Short mmCIF file of C-alpha atoms and ligand atoms in Angstrom, two decimals:
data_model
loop_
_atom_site.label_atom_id
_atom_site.label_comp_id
_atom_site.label_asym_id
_atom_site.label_seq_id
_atom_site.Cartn_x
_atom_site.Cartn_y
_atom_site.Cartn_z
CA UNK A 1 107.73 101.64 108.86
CA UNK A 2 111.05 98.95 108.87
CA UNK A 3 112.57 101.49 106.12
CA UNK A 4 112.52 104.86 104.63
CA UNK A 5 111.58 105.12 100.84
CA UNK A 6 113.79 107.49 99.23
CA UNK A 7 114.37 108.93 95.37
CA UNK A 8 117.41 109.13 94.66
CA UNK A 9 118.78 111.31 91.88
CA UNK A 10 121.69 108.89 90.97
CA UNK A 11 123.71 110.82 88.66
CA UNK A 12 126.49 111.39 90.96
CA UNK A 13 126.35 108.16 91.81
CA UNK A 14 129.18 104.95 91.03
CA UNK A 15 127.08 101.34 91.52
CA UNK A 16 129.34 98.45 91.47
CA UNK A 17 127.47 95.44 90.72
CA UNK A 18 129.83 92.30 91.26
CA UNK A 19 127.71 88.83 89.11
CA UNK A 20 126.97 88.67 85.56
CA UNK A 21 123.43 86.16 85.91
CA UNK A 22 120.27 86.67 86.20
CA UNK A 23 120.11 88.79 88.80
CA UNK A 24 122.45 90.75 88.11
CA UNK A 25 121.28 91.40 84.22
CA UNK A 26 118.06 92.97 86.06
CA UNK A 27 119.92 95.29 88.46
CA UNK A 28 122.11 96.48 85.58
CA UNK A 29 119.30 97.11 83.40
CA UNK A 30 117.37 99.38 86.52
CA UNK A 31 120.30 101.08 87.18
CA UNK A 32 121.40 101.87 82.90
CA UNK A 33 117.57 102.61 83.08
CA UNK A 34 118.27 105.48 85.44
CA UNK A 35 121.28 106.41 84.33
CA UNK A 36 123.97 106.26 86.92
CA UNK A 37 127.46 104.88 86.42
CA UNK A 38 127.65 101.40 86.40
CA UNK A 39 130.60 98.68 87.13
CA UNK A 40 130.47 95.21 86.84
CA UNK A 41 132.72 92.58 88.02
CA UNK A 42 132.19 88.93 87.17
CA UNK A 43 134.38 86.39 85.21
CA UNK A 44 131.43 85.26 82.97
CA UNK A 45 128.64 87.82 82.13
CA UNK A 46 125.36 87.39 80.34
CA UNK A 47 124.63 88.91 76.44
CA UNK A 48 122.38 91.96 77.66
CA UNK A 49 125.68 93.18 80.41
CA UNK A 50 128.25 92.38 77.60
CA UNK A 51 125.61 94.54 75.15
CA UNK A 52 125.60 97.55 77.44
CA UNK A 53 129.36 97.59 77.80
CA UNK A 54 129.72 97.51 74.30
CA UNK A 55 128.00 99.94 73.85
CA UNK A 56 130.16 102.39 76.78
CA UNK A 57 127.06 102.26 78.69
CA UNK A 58 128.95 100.56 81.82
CA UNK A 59 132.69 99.54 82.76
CA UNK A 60 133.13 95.67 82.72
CA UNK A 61 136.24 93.71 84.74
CA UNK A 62 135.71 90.30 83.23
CA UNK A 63 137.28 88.73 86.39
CA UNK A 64 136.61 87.16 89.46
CA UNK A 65 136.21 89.95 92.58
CA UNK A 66 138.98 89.68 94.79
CA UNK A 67 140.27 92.00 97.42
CA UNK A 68 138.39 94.99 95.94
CA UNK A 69 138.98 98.61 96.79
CA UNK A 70 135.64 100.55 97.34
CA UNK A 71 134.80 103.68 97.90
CA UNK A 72 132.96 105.40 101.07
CA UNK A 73 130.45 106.76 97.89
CA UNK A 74 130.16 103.15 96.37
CA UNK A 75 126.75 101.63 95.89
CA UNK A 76 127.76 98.05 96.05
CA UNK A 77 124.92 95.46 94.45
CA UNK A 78 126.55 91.75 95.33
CA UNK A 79 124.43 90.07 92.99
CA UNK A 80 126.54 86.60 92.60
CA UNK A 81 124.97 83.55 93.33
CA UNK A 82 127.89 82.50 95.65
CA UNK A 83 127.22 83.49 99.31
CA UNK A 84 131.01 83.16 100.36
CA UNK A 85 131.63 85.93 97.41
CA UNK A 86 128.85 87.97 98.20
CA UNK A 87 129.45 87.92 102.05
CA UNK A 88 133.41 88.66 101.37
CA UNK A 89 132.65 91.12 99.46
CA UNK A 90 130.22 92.42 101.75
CA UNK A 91 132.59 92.56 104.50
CA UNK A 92 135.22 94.24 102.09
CA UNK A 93 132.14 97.19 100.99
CA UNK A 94 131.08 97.55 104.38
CA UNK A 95 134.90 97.96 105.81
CA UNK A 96 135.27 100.60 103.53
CA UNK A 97 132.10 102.77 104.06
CA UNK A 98 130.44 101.85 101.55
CA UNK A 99 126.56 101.51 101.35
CA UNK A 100 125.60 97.50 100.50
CA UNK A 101 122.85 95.46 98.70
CA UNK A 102 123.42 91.73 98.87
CA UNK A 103 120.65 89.82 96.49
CA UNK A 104 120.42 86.64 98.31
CA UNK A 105 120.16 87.97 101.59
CA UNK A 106 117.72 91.19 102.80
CA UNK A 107 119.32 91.44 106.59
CA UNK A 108 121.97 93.73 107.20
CA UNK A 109 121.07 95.63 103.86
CA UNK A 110 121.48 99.33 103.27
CA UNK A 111 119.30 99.57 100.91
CA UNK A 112 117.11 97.43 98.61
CA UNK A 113 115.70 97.73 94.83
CA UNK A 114 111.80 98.40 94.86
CA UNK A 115 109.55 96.78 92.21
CA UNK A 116 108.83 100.12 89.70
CA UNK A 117 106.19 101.00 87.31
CA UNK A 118 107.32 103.59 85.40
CA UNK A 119 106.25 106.31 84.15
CA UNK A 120 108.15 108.97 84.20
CA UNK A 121 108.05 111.63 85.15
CA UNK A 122 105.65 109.69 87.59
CA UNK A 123 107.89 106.71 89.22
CA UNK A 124 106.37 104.15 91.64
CA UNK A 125 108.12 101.98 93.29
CA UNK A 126 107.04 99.53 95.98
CA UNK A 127 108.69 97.38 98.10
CA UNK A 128 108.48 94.68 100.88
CA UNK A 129 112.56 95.55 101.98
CA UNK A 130 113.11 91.49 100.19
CA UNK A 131 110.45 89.85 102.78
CA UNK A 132 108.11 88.62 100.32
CA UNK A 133 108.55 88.84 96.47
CA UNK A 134 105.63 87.39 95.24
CA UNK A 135 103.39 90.51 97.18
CA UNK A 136 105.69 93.02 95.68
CA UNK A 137 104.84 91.25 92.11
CA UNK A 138 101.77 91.01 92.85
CA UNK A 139 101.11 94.35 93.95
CA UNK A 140 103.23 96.09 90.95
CA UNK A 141 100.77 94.03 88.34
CA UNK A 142 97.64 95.44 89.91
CA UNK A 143 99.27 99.03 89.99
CA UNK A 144 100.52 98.24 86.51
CA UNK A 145 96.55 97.84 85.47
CA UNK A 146 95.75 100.53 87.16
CA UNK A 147 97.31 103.22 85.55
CA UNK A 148 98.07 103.21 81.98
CA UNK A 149 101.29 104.00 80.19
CA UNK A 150 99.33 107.18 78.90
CA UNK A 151 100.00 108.27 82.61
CA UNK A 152 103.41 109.15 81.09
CA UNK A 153 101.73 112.25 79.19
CA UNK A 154 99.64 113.30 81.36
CA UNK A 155 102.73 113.80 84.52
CA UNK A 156 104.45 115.40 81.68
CA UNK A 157 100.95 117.73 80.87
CA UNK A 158 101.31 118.31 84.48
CA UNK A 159 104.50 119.35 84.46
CA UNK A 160 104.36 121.83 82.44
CA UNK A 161 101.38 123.44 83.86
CA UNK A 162 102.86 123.46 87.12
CA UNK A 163 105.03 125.53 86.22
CA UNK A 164 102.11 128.02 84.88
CA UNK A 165 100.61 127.55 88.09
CA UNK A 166 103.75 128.66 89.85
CA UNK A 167 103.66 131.94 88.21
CA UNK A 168 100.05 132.80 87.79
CA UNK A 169 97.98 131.62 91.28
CA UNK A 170 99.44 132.07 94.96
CA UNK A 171 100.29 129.10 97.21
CA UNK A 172 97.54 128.96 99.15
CA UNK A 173 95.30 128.58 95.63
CA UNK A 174 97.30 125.82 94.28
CA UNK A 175 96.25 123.05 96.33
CA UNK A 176 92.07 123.87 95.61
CA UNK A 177 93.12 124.29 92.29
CA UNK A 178 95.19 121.12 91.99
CA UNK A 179 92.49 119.49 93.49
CA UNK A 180 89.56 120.72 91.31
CA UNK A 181 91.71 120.27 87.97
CA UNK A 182 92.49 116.37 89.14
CA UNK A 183 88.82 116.10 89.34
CA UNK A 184 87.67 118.06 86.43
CA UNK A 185 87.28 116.21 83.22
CA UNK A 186 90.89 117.40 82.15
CA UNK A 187 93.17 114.54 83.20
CA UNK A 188 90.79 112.47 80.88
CA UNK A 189 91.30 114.48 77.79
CA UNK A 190 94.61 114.11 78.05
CA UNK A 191 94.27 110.32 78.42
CA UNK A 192 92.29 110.24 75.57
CA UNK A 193 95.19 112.59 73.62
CA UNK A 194 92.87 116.09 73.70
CA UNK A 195 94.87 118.04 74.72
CA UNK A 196 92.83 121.20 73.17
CA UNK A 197 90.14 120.32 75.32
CA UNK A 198 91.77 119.99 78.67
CA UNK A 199 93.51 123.40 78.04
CA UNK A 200 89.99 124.72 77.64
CA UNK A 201 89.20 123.29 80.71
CA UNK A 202 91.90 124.29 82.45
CA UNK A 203 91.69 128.05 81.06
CA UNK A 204 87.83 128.01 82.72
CA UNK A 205 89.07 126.97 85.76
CA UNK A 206 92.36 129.43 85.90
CA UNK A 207 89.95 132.26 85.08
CA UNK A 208 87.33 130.85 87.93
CA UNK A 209 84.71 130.45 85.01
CA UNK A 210 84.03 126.33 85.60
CA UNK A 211 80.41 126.01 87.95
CA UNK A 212 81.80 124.70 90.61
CA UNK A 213 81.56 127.07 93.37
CA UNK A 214 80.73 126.08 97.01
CA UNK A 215 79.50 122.87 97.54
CA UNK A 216 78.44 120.75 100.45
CA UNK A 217 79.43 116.79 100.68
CA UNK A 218 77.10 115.35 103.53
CA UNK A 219 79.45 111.48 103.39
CA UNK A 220 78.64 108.57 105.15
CA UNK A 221 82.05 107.44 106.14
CA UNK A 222 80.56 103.52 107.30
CA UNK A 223 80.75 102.20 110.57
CA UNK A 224 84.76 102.06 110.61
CA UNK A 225 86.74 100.24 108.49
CA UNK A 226 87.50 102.19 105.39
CA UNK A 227 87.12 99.11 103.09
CA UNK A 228 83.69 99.45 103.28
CA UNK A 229 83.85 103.72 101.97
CA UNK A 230 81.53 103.78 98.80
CA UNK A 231 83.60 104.66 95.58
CA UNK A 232 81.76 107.96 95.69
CA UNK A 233 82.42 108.69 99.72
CA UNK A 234 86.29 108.10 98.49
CA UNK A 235 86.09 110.50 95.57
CA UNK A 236 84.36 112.87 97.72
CA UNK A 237 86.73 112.61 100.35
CA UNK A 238 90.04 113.16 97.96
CA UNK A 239 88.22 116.45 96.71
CA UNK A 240 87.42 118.43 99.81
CA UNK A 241 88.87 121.64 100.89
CA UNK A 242 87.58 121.62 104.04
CA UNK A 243 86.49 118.74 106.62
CA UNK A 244 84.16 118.82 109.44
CA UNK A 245 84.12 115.26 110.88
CA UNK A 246 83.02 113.47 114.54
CA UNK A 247 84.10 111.31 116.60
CA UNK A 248 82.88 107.86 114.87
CA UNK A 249 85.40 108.58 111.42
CA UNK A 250 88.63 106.68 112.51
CA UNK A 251 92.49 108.32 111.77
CA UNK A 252 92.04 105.18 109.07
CA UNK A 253 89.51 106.75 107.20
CA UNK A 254 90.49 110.53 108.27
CA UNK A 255 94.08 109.12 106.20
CA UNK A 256 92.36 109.33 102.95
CA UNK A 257 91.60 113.11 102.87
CA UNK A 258 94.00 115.48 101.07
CA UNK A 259 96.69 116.67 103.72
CA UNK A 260 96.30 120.26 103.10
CA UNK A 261 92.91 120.08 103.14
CA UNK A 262 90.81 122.17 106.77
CA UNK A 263 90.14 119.10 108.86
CA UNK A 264 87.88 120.26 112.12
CA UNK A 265 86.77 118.01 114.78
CA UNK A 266 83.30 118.66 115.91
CA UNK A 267 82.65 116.12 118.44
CA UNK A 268 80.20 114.08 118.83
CA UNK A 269 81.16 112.17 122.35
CA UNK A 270 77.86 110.74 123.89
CA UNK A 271 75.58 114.19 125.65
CA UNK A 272 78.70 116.19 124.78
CA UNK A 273 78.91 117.59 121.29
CA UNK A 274 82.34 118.99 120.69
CA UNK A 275 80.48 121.67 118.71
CA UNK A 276 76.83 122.82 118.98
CA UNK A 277 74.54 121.11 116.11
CA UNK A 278 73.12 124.68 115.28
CA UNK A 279 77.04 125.96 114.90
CA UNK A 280 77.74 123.00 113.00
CA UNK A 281 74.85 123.45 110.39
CA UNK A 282 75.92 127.30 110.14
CA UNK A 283 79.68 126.05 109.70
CA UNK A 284 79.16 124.37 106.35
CA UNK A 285 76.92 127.41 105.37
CA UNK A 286 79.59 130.01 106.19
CA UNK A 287 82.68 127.23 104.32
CA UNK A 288 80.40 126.85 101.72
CA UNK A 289 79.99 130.22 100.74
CA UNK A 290 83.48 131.08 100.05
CA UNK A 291 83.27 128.84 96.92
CA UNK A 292 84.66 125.66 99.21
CA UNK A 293 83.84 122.10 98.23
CA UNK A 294 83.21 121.46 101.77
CA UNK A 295 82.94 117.79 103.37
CA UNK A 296 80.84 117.10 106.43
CA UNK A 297 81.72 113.28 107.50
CA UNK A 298 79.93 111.17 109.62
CA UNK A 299 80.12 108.03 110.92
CA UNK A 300 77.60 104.88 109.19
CA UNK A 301 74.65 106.48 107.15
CA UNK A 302 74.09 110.26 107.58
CA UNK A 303 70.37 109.87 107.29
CA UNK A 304 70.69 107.00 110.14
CA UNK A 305 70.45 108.76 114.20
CA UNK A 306 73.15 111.40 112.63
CA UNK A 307 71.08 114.07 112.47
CA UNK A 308 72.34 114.37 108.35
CA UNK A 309 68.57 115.70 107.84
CA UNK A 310 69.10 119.03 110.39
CA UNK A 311 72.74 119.53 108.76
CA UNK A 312 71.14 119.77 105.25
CA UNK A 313 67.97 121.77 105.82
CA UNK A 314 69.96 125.39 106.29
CA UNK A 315 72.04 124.24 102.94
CA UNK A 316 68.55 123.87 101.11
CA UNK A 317 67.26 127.06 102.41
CA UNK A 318 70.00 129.11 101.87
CA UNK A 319 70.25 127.28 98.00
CA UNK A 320 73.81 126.05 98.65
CA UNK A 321 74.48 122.78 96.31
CA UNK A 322 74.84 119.70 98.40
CA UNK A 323 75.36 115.72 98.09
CA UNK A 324 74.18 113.40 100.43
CA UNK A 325 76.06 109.58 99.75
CA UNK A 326 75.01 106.85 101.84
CA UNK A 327 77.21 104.86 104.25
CA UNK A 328 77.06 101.54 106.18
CA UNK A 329 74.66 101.91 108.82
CA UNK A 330 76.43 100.29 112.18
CA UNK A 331 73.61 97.73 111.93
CA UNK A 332 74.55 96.45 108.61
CA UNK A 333 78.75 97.00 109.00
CA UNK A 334 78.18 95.39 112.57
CA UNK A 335 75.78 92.20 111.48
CA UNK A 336 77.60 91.46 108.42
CA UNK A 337 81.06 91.53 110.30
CA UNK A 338 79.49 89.56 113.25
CA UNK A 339 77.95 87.15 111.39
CA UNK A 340 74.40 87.91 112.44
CA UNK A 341 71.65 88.68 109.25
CA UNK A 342 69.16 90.79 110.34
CA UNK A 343 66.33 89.29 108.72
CA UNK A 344 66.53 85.30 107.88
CA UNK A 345 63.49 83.41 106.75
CA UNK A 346 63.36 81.22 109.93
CA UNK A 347 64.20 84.08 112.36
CA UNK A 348 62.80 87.59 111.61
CA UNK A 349 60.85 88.68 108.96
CA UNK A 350 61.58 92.23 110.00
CA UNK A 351 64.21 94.48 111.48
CA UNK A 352 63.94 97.52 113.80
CA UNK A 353 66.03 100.10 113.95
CA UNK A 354 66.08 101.94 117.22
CA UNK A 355 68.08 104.22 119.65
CA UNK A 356 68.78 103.57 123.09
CA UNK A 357 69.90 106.84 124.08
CA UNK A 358 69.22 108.06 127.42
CA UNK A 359 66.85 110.63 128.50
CA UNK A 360 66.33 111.39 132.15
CA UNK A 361 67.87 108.27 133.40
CA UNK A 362 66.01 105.80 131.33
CA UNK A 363 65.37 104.99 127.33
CA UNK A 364 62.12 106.43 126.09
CA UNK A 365 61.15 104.19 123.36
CA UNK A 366 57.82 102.31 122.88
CA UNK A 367 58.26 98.66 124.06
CA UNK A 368 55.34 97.18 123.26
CA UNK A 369 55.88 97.93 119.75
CA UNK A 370 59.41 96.14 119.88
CA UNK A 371 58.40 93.38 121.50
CA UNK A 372 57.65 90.82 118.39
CA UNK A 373 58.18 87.26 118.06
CA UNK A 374 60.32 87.62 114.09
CA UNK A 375 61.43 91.32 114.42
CA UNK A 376 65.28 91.76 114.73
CA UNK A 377 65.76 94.72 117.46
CA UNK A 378 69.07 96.88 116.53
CA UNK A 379 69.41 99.20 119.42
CA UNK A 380 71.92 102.24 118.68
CA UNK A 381 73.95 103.95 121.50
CA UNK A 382 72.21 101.97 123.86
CA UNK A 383 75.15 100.61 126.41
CA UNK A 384 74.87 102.78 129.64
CA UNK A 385 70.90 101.95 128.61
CA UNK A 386 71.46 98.21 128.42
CA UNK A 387 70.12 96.95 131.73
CA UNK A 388 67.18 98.79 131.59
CA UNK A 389 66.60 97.66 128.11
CA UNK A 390 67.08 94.39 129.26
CA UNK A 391 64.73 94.46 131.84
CA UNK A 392 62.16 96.80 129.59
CA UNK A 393 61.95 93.97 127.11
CA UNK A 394 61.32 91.37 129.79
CA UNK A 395 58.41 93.70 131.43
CA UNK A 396 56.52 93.79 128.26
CA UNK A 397 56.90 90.24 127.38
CA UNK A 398 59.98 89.30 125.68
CA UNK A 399 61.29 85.81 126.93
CA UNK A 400 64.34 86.01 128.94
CA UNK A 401 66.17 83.72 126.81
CA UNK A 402 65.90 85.77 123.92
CA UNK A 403 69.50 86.00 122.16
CA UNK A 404 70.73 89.55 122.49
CA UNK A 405 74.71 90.76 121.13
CA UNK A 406 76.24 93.48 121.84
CA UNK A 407 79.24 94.57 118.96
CA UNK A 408 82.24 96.43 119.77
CA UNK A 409 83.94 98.49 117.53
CA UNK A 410 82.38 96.51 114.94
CA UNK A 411 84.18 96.22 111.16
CA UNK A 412 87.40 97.50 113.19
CA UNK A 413 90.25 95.15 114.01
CA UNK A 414 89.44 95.50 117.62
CA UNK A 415 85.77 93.98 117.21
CA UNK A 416 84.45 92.12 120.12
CA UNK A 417 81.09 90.25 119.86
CA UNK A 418 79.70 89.72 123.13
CA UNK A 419 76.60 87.39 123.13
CA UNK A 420 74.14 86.31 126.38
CA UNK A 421 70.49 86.44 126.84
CA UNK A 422 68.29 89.09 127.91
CA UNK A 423 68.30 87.61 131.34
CA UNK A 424 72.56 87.23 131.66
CA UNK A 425 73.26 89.95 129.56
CA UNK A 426 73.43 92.92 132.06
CA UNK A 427 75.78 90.84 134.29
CA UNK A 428 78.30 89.83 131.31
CA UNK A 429 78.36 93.41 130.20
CA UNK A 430 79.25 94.60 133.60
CA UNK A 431 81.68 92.29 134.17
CA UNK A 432 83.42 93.38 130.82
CA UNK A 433 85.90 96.17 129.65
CA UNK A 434 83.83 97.20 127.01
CA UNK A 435 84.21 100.05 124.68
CA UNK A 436 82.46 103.15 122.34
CA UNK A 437 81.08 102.55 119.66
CA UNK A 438 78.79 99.18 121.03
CA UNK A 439 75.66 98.21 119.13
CA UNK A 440 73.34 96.00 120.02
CA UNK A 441 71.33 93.00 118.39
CA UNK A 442 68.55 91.67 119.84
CA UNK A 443 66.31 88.42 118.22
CA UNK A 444 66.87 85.22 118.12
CA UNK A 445 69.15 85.66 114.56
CA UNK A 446 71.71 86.61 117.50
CA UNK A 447 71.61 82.79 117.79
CA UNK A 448 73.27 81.99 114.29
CA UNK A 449 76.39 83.68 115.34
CA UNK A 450 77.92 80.79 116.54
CA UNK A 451 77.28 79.12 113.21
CA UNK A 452 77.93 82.26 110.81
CA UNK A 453 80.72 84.25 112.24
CA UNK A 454 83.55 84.56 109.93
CA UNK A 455 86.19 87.19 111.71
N1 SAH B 1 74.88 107.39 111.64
C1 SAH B 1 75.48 106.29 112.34
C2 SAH B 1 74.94 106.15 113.75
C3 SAH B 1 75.28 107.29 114.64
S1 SAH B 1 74.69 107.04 116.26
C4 SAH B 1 75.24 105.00 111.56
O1 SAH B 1 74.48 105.00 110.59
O2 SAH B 1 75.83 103.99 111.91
C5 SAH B 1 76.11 106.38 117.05
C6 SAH B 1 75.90 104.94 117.42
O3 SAH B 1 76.10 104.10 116.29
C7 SAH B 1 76.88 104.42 118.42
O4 SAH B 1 76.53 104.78 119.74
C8 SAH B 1 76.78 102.94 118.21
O5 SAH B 1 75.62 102.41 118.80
C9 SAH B 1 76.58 102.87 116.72
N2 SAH B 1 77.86 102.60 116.02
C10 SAH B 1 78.46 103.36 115.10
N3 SAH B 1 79.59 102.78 114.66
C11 SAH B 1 79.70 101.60 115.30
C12 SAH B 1 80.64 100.55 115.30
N4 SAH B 1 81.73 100.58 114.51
N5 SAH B 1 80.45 99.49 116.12
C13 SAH B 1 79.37 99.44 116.93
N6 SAH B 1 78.44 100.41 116.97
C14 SAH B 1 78.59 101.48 116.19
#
């Protein structure tokens, strides 16, 4: 981070803004917005800064700035479109101990005015410290669509009810119950001004009345890259209580769940599981049942080699509610970001979803079957297996020269595609750094990767 957003609660505060233009009219009207005490210096000043000190709501010194005296508490805003002034002036605020925002420069600043939406009691502000503008526009209009000006009634709702919170629930219920209200339909009501109704809402969930009692969220979490979370993996996510996740969900994705929320790592390394499956399954039982809303992440599709099936089967025996969302396979995340369809009319008119995972020293899986002039092979943790695959194919028929890739941390910003043929293939690999997660691709779609790849 190249700065440290702060709020500060300016009423204590003096702001000496030294221009009357353009610029300066906007930082005036931020800083009468928030109500701190306001000077202006400038010979010439425009209608809205000659309005506001009319109307007592700044000091005006209709003059040039000269060799001013500021204060070691002075917010200084050098706003003029003169540089000499402004660096002068600068030199003069800085000399004195005073903390300095030149407009027409953003080095050397001590602080900088954010873009803000507001809507108070809920401010957002966002910034790019002056490097680019047009991003900070940019991104304020999207935020600005994003959440209405009704926002303003519901933070004030909120506010209020806080403060019933405080009184009424311990600290350790707040967050769950934060969480479940933000989710319930009550921020809606008050959106759509009924405020009766999210009161009744709220009541049934102070008084532990609402349904919702322990629930299991089986989430794909996609093969990295949290771009590609479904809408209903992200809501999921933002409401858990608890989080069992392995070793596949990335600190990007792990980001998006709620900071107070139980996050447990359960492993998952290759032949090592951090945690045993059966303790794992029993896990989200035990969370479950003390009325938890209880997240169990994996990495790609749950249903996909991740074992989502076993984790689910104690839930439906023992009648616990559960969800199961989808994710990205690897094979879809890794061909899509590699530039490699799985299927394409003139390739493969099938694809083949397989594991390579090691038993015994060697990959039990049924070659003959995979051997197939327009079937797409997608081999899962198959890397320490990839010679022997390799050679496996080749045995039961499959020409040497057949394309094969192997994808590295595919969809992450590290992604590596690594193509060769089933013959040179071992031999790159080995003579490669190469690291967890790989997947590999074999068929001759592998060959439109030169032509396809976008990343
Ligand atoms: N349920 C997961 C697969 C779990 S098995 C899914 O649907 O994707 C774990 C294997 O998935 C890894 O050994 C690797 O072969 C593959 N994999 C998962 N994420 C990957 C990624 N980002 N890049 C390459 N391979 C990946």
């Amino acid at each position: 981070m190249m700065v440290l957003p702060l709020v500060l609660n300016g009423q204590q505060c003096r702001f000496v803004v030294v221009g009357g233009g353009t610029v300066a009219t906007r930082k005036v009207q931020t800083l009468v917005k928030a109500g701190v005490t306001v000077a202006v210096i400038s010979p010439q000043v425009s209608g809205e800064i000659q309005q506001f000190a009319d109307a007592g709501q700044i000091s005006l010194a209709l003059r040039p700035a000269q060799q001013e005296t500021y204060c070691f508490d002075d917010w200084v805003v050098l706003a003029t479109d003169n540089t000499e002034v402004n660096a002068t002036q600068a030199a003069l605020a800085k000399a004195a101990g005073a903390k300095v925002c030149r407009c027409d420069i953003t080095i050397d600043n001590d602080f900088s005015f954010p873009a803000v939406v507001d809507r108070s009691p809920l401010t957002i502000a966002i910034s790019t410290s002056g490097a680019t503008p047009a991003l900070t526009r940019y991104v304020r209009q999207r935020i600005e669509a994003f959440i209405p000006d009704d926002y303003r009634q519901l933070g004030q709702w909120m506010e209020t009810l806080r403060v019933r919170i405080k009184s009424t629930l311990p600290a350790s219920e707040r967050g769950p119950f934060w969480r479940r209200w933000m989710h319930s339909q009550a921020p809606e009501q008050i959106l759509a001004r009924r405020p009766d109704n999210a009161e009744r809402i709220t009541q049934a969930l102070l008084s532990g009345n609402d349904e919702s009692t322990g629930e299991v969220y089986l989430v794909g979490a996609g093969p990295g890259d949290p771009d590609l979370l479904t809408f209903r993996a992200l809501r999921l996510i933002q409401m858990a209580d608890v989080v069992f996740y392995d070793r596949l969900v990335g600190p990007r994705i792990m980001d998006l769940v709620p900071e107070d929320a139980e996050k447990h790592y359960v492993g998952k390394a290759k032949s090592q599981h951090a945690v045993p499956q059966d303790d794992i399954n029993r896990l989200l039982v035990t969370e479950a049942k003390k009325g938890k809303r209880v997240l169990r992440l994996k990495g790609g599709d749950p249903f996909i080699f991740g074992r989502g099936g076993e984790e689910i089967a104690e839930l439906a025996a023992t009648d616990i509610p559960f969800q199961v969302v989808p994710g990205i396979t690897a094979a879809s995340g890794c061909a899509a970001y590699a530039g490699i369809p799985l299927t394409h009319r003139d390739h493969a008119q099938s694809v083949r979803f397989v594991t390579g995972h090691m038993k015994d020293g060697s990959c039990d899986l049924p070659w003959q079957e995979l051997v197939h002039p327009s079937q797409t092979l997608v081999i899962y943790m198959g890397l320490t297996g990839l010679a022997s695959i390799c050679s496996q194919l080749i045995a039961h028929g499959m020409p040497e020269t057949t394309p094969i890739a192997l994808v590295e941390k595919g969809t992450l910003p590290e992604q590596m595609v690594h193509t060769g043929t089933l013959a040179t293939m071992p031999a790159i690999v080995a003579g490669r750094e190469i690291s967890a997660p790989t997947l590999t691709i074999v068929g001759s779609v592998v060959s439109l990767h030169e032509q396809l790849r976008w990343r």
